[in-house]
Amino acid sequence: MPKTISQFDWLSILVYFLLVIIGWVNIYSASLDDTARSFFDLDQIYGKQMLFIILSVFLIIILLSLEAKFYERFSSIFYIISLISITGLFFFGKTINGATSWYAIGSFTFQPAEFAKVGTALALSKFISDIQTNIHSLSHQFQAFIIIALPAVIILMQPDAGSAMVYAAFFFPLYREGLSGGYLIVVVIGVLVFVFTLLFGPIWVSVGATILVALLFFLKKKRIAGLMASLSLLIVAVALSFSVDYIFENIFEQRHRDRFNIVLGKEVDNRGIGYNTNQSEIAIGSGSWFGKGWTEGTQTKGNFVPEQHTDYIFSTVGEEWGFVGSAVVIFLFIFLILRVIHLAERQKSQFNRVYGYSVAGILFLHFFVNIGMVIGIFPTVGIPLPFFSYGGSGLWGFTILLFIFLKLDSDRMSFW
């Protein structure tokens, strides 16, 4: 432990506990029924979450008690254990909601993907901070991508597209350390081509892309180098556009296709695949400015939003605490993410900085996609809201992720 507890960033710790407590309050409301006896009733979802929170406190004490160098020294071991744990699901895993993503030990289930993000963050930080690593080198970029892609592909095969998508967050620390922004531009263009092709078809997208490239060429005063780069990008965009239908129909599962079609407005299915999102939007909209009050949400009490205590927990916030309460929760998340970035920038060690940006990226992607999913602007992909959604694996995974960084930050001067 540090010589004084003042070395810890208590502001981040305070925000963490505020989010956890507010999350539990909403889980309590979302899972409350007539059989409830006490806050610590382990037969109830909120009682189990309370137990998970209490155990998290002991977990935090352990994380902050270890030497900061311990996490860097054994980062490769943590990564290998992560890969083994998610690979073992194919042999010993339990299938829930179509995904083999859990180990079952009696009535307790454990989702290793929540912890694999920590192992990947540590391994990537170790690799990038190695004195022999040059992030501008294509071979080293490829190795970094492999570190990220291995767990993502294994998780995608379970199949758990939501958890696999989170690994896109690791481009955030890579970009901070000098990775070309061209990769990000290509990814954004790919996503836009994919979405616009689903909406308008490959012909119109190809025509639009050709016009855009022509305009850019003339605006850049007909430079040959710019023309070659633009033509290469155009060829890739057109090829992707004509591949979208095949990818969408043969690689995506029917449930994913349905969710995309609903979000894009191509289908309306408020009784089927779109039921969760529709009911969530109704719940949030009914909260108005100040909400209906704790445990007073009619949509929440009527169980109209399935699994509201997990991925859709923010709909309870919107209904019972209204716009003001939702804004407070969003502010706390944004503050914590920005605080982590601020702490990452003051690190003396590149390992610490890369890990800090990994934490910020993972928290942001979870927060952004989950709330976007709940309000209907993203398809339902099964991404929990950090520190809020019910589940021991999720809570402990995010707790480990954050408090390893807070430990690294507390000992930052020793890296000087």
XYZ file of C-alpha atoms in Angstrom:
416
model
C 0.000 0.000 0.000
C 1.208 3.576 -0.550
C 2.687 5.409 2.435
C -0.515 7.420 2.669
C -3.976 6.766 1.337
C -3.992 10.345 0.028
C -2.024 9.054 -2.977
C -5.181 7.422 -4.334
C -7.426 9.438 -6.584
C -10.369 9.638 -4.210
C -12.448 11.644 -6.654
C -12.545 8.686 -9.058
C -13.249 6.325 -6.165
C -16.138 8.543 -5.017
C -17.691 8.597 -8.497
C -17.261 4.804 -8.735
C -19.204 4.251 -5.514
C -21.863 6.783 -6.514
C -22.458 4.886 -9.757
C -22.513 1.519 -7.976
C -24.974 2.756 -5.337
C -27.244 4.456 -7.858
C -27.094 1.307 -9.955
C -28.136 -0.857 -6.998
C -31.005 1.509 -6.139
C -32.363 1.069 -9.656
C -31.770 -2.690 -9.680
C -33.773 -2.837 -6.443
C -36.670 -1.028 -8.067
C -36.498 -3.068 -11.285
C -36.507 -6.420 -9.439
C -38.745 -5.623 -6.456
C -41.761 -7.910 -6.022
C -44.287 -8.879 -3.345
C -42.025 -11.584 -1.902
C -39.269 -9.122 -0.922
C -38.234 -9.315 2.747
C -35.115 -7.136 3.116
C -32.372 -5.372 1.181
C -30.085 -8.372 1.796
C -32.526 -11.075 0.662
C -30.261 -13.373 -1.372
C -33.274 -14.966 -3.024
C -33.837 -11.640 -4.785
C -31.777 -10.122 -7.594
C -31.111 -6.931 -5.627
C -29.951 -8.985 -2.634
C -27.442 -10.858 -4.780
C -26.215 -7.581 -6.258
C -25.723 -6.212 -2.745
C -23.550 -9.251 -1.999
C -21.563 -8.629 -5.187
C -21.025 -4.995 -4.119
C -19.821 -5.995 -0.645
C -17.401 -8.505 -2.144
C -16.217 -5.781 -4.534
C -15.019 -3.762 -1.539
C -12.758 -6.636 -0.465
C -11.628 -7.017 -4.080
C -10.697 -3.323 -4.188
C -8.641 -3.658 -0.995
C -6.699 -6.543 -2.550
C -6.137 -4.685 -5.837
C -4.827 -1.591 -4.050
C -2.632 -3.660 -1.711
C -0.566 -5.284 -4.442
C 2.538 -3.609 -5.839
C 1.864 -1.536 -8.960
C 4.678 -3.331 -10.790
C 2.901 -6.637 -10.177
C 0.360 -5.847 -12.891
C 3.009 -5.011 -15.478
C 5.251 -7.924 -14.533
C 2.509 -10.544 -14.912
C 0.519 -8.904 -17.724
C 1.327 -11.690 -20.185
C 0.213 -14.320 -17.667
C -3.101 -12.522 -17.145
C -3.605 -12.391 -20.919
C -2.904 -16.100 -21.398
C -5.262 -16.999 -18.536
C -7.919 -14.817 -20.172
C -7.551 -16.636 -23.491
C -7.710 -20.023 -21.796
C -10.817 -19.048 -19.815
C -12.813 -17.877 -22.845
C -11.614 -20.815 -24.988
C -12.686 -23.280 -22.292
C -16.284 -22.161 -22.765
C -16.485 -24.232 -25.959
C -15.966 -27.349 -23.824
C -17.406 -26.519 -20.415
C -19.570 -23.439 -20.979
C -23.267 -22.973 -20.343
C -25.479 -21.579 -23.094
C -27.764 -18.708 -22.082
C -29.834 -16.730 -24.594
C -28.066 -18.426 -27.484
C -24.507 -17.621 -26.368
C -22.104 -20.035 -24.677
C -20.490 -17.335 -22.576
C -20.843 -18.582 -18.987
C -19.386 -21.155 -16.661
C -21.961 -22.566 -14.267
C -20.950 -23.558 -10.732
C -24.150 -24.614 -9.008
C -26.512 -21.655 -9.141
C -23.610 -19.255 -9.733
C -22.653 -18.268 -13.291
C -19.373 -16.679 -14.293
C -18.712 -14.782 -17.555
C -14.955 -14.764 -18.318
C -15.312 -12.255 -21.181
C -15.794 -9.522 -18.564
C -12.311 -10.235 -17.215
C -10.658 -10.904 -20.585
C -10.843 -7.166 -21.298
C -8.550 -6.575 -18.313
C -6.038 -9.169 -19.507
C -6.053 -7.702 -23.005
C -5.582 -4.148 -21.681
C -2.589 -5.253 -19.605
C -1.019 -7.249 -22.472
C -1.466 -4.422 -24.979
C -0.001 -1.919 -22.511
C 3.001 -4.161 -21.928
C 3.592 -4.672 -25.644
C 3.321 -0.997 -26.619
C 5.504 0.153 -23.716
C 8.246 -2.323 -24.593
C 11.385 -0.412 -25.546
C 11.656 -2.434 -28.787
C 8.113 -1.637 -29.924
C 7.577 1.043 -32.551
C 3.862 1.661 -33.101
C 4.671 3.257 -36.480
C 6.067 -0.069 -37.708
C 3.579 -2.154 -39.712
C 4.845 -5.395 -38.161
C 4.380 -4.033 -34.634
C 0.949 -2.662 -35.548
C 0.023 -6.142 -36.780
C 1.198 -7.686 -33.508
C -0.878 -5.176 -31.524
C -3.925 -5.987 -33.662
C -3.376 -9.714 -33.013
C -3.319 -9.127 -29.241
C -6.696 -7.371 -29.569
C -8.211 -9.679 -32.178
C -7.503 -13.055 -30.530
C -9.943 -12.689 -27.596
C -12.418 -10.753 -29.765
C -12.626 -13.543 -32.360
C -12.958 -16.258 -29.700
C -15.793 -14.328 -28.031
C -17.458 -13.685 -31.403
C -17.512 -17.447 -32.036
C -19.511 -18.127 -28.844
C -21.398 -16.146 -30.362
C -21.372 -12.932 -28.324
C -21.145 -10.054 -30.806
C -21.707 -7.390 -28.141
C -18.752 -8.401 -25.962
C -16.555 -8.846 -29.048
C -17.445 -5.364 -30.318
C -16.046 -3.833 -27.112
C -12.524 -4.655 -28.297
C -12.817 -1.805 -30.796
C -12.163 0.400 -27.744
C -8.472 -0.559 -27.867
C -7.994 1.608 -30.949
C -8.313 4.547 -28.550
C -4.967 3.911 -26.730
C -3.315 2.887 -30.005
C -4.325 6.189 -31.576
C -3.047 8.082 -28.510
C 0.335 6.377 -28.845
C 0.757 7.354 -32.499
C -1.259 4.964 -34.665
C -2.257 6.691 -37.905
C -5.731 8.216 -37.919
C -6.129 6.690 -41.370
C -7.151 3.392 -39.772
C -9.956 5.118 -37.919
C -11.081 6.892 -41.095
C -11.209 3.574 -42.962
C -13.256 1.975 -40.167
C -15.700 4.910 -40.076
C -16.070 4.846 -43.862
C -16.645 1.088 -43.735
C -19.409 1.476 -41.150
C -21.051 4.287 -43.140
C -20.899 2.286 -46.382
C -22.418 -0.708 -44.596
C -25.305 1.298 -43.110
C -26.031 3.356 -46.239
C -25.978 0.212 -48.391
C -28.600 -1.380 -46.163
C -30.700 1.779 -46.507
C -30.259 2.683 -50.188
C -28.605 -0.268 -51.942
C -25.110 -0.713 -53.474
C -25.813 1.195 -56.716
C -26.752 4.478 -55.030
C -23.908 4.153 -52.510
C -21.385 3.554 -55.312
C -22.674 6.573 -57.254
C -22.544 8.750 -54.139
C -19.016 7.593 -53.296
C -17.825 8.317 -56.862
C -19.252 11.852 -56.766
C -17.675 12.480 -53.359
C -14.244 11.291 -54.536
C -14.487 13.473 -57.646
C -15.322 16.525 -55.545
C -12.418 15.857 -53.172
C -10.060 15.471 -56.125
C -10.983 18.849 -57.610
C -10.903 20.565 -54.210
C -7.358 19.279 -53.704
C -6.272 20.851 -57.013
C -6.008 17.544 -58.883
C -2.942 16.231 -57.040
C -1.949 12.841 -58.451
C -1.024 11.346 -55.053
C -4.392 12.381 -53.664
C -6.130 10.923 -56.703
C -4.480 7.507 -56.281
C -5.371 7.385 -52.584
C -8.945 8.485 -53.293
C -9.357 5.944 -56.121
C -8.046 3.151 -53.886
C -10.507 4.110 -51.175
C -13.312 4.304 -53.741
C -12.567 0.818 -55.053
C -12.612 -0.598 -51.527
C -15.858 1.242 -50.694
C -17.618 0.016 -53.853
C -16.389 -3.562 -53.294
C -17.625 -3.451 -49.687
C -20.959 -1.999 -50.796
C -21.612 -4.882 -53.178
C -20.563 -7.341 -50.446
C -22.941 -5.986 -47.806
C -25.922 -8.096 -48.855
C -23.875 -11.297 -48.667
C -22.383 -10.359 -45.290
C -25.756 -9.307 -43.915
C -27.614 -12.409 -45.101
C -24.961 -15.090 -44.543
C -22.787 -13.946 -41.623
C -25.267 -12.096 -39.403
C -27.786 -14.161 -37.488
C -31.502 -13.550 -38.070
C -31.887 -11.817 -34.706
C -29.085 -9.393 -35.621
C -30.614 -8.710 -39.036
C -33.978 -8.017 -37.426
C -32.466 -5.590 -34.921
C -30.593 -3.683 -37.615
C -33.723 -3.446 -39.756
C -35.720 -2.093 -36.825
C -33.141 0.558 -35.921
C -32.843 1.594 -39.584
C -36.623 1.873 -39.838
C -36.934 -0.875 -42.455
C -39.147 -2.972 -40.178
C -41.555 -2.325 -37.309
C -41.919 -5.192 -34.850
C -42.972 -3.819 -31.495
C -44.355 -7.202 -30.396
C -41.385 -9.307 -31.430
C -37.680 -8.542 -31.762
C -38.276 -4.816 -31.222
C -40.347 -5.270 -28.072
C -37.564 -4.551 -25.580
C -36.455 -1.347 -27.254
C -40.002 -0.101 -27.771
C -40.947 -0.679 -24.129
C -37.686 0.913 -22.997
C -38.427 4.033 -25.040
C -41.943 4.184 -23.553
C -40.537 3.864 -20.022
C -37.934 6.596 -20.520
C -40.397 8.917 -22.263
C -42.961 8.523 -19.493
C -40.452 9.791 -16.904
C -40.718 13.376 -18.171
C -38.497 15.893 -16.315
C -38.354 14.543 -12.769
C -39.630 10.967 -13.083
C -42.376 9.088 -11.303
C -40.387 8.460 -8.140
C -38.367 5.537 -6.808
C -40.219 2.195 -7.134
C -43.174 4.079 -8.670
C -42.468 3.426 -12.350
C -45.498 1.758 -13.936
C -43.494 0.261 -16.821
C -40.901 -0.984 -14.358
C -43.407 -2.377 -11.865
C -45.406 -3.998 -14.647
C -42.308 -5.802 -15.967
C -42.954 -4.460 -19.441
C -39.220 -4.209 -20.194
C -37.714 -7.744 -20.150
C -34.416 -8.144 -18.266
C -34.693 -4.528 -17.137
C -32.221 -5.072 -14.288
C -29.417 -5.995 -16.728
C -28.810 -4.349 -20.107
C -31.906 -2.126 -19.906
C -31.356 -0.770 -16.399
C -31.089 2.801 -17.731
C -34.774 2.676 -18.693
C -35.575 2.452 -14.968
C -33.489 5.585 -14.393
C -35.378 7.406 -17.133
C -38.824 6.397 -15.883
C -38.364 6.862 -12.146
C -35.851 9.725 -12.050
C -36.756 11.507 -15.292
C -34.588 13.684 -17.495
C -32.848 15.275 -14.518
C -31.885 11.933 -12.952
C -30.767 10.542 -16.319
C -28.632 13.649 -16.898
C -26.968 13.180 -13.500
C -26.083 9.560 -14.313
C -24.743 10.522 -17.751
C -22.712 13.340 -16.178
C -21.147 10.943 -13.658
C -20.108 8.531 -16.419
C -18.658 11.289 -18.593
C -16.859 12.791 -15.597
C -15.302 9.437 -14.660
C -14.158 8.765 -18.234
C -12.621 12.231 -18.567
C -11.033 11.855 -15.140
C -9.378 8.597 -16.187
C -8.041 10.293 -19.332
C -6.696 13.153 -17.200
C -4.969 10.690 -14.878
C -3.571 8.745 -17.845
C -1.978 11.890 -19.245
C -0.058 12.584 -16.041
C 1.575 9.157 -15.916
C 5.357 8.901 -16.089
C 5.186 5.361 -17.453
C 3.942 4.548 -20.950
C 2.551 1.262 -19.604
C 0.359 3.194 -17.165
C -0.749 5.664 -19.816
C -1.731 3.009 -22.349
C -3.606 1.066 -19.701
C -5.414 4.232 -18.568
C -6.549 5.008 -22.103
C -7.687 1.388 -22.465
C -9.832 1.785 -19.347
C -11.322 5.040 -20.647
C -12.020 3.511 -24.064
C -13.751 0.426 -22.647
C -15.884 2.459 -20.237
C -16.861 4.909 -22.985
C -17.841 2.229 -25.504
C -19.945 0.358 -22.943
C -21.610 3.559 -21.743
C -22.224 4.989 -25.217
C -23.530 1.805 -26.851
C -25.655 0.696 -23.880
C -27.496 3.998 -23.555
C -27.798 4.249 -27.345
C -29.312 0.759 -27.341
C -31.783 1.603 -24.562
C -33.051 4.742 -26.317
C -33.308 2.975 -29.676
C -30.515 4.510 -31.773
C -28.378 1.324 -31.709
C -29.394 -2.320 -32.178
C -29.669 -4.487 -29.072
C -26.254 -6.120 -28.714
C -26.143 -7.187 -25.069
C -23.620 -4.720 -23.636
C -24.064 -3.944 -19.904
C -23.884 -0.474 -18.387
C -20.687 -0.355 -16.272
C -21.223 -0.493 -12.478
C -25.009 -0.353 -13.078
C -26.244 -3.531 -14.735
C -26.925 -6.556 -12.550
C -24.259 -9.241 -12.431
C -21.218 -10.161 -10.397
C -18.969 -10.816 -13.407
C -19.707 -7.419 -14.912
C -19.334 -5.500 -11.653
C -16.109 -7.256 -10.674
C -14.676 -7.026 -14.190
C -15.169 -3.262 -14.354
C -13.990 -2.872 -10.755
C -10.744 -4.722 -11.490
C -10.285 -2.740 -14.705
C -10.638 0.626 -12.952
C -8.843 -0.053 -9.680
C -5.757 -1.560 -11.288
C -5.359 1.792 -13.005
C -5.986 3.729 -9.800
C -3.268 1.639 -8.164
C -0.883 2.355 -11.046
C -1.709 6.055 -10.746
C -1.057 6.094 -6.998
C 2.477 4.808 -7.581
C 3.157 6.858 -10.719
C 6.072 8.757 -9.190
C 8.026 5.550 -8.662
C 8.097 5.075 -12.456
C 9.992 8.342 -12.931
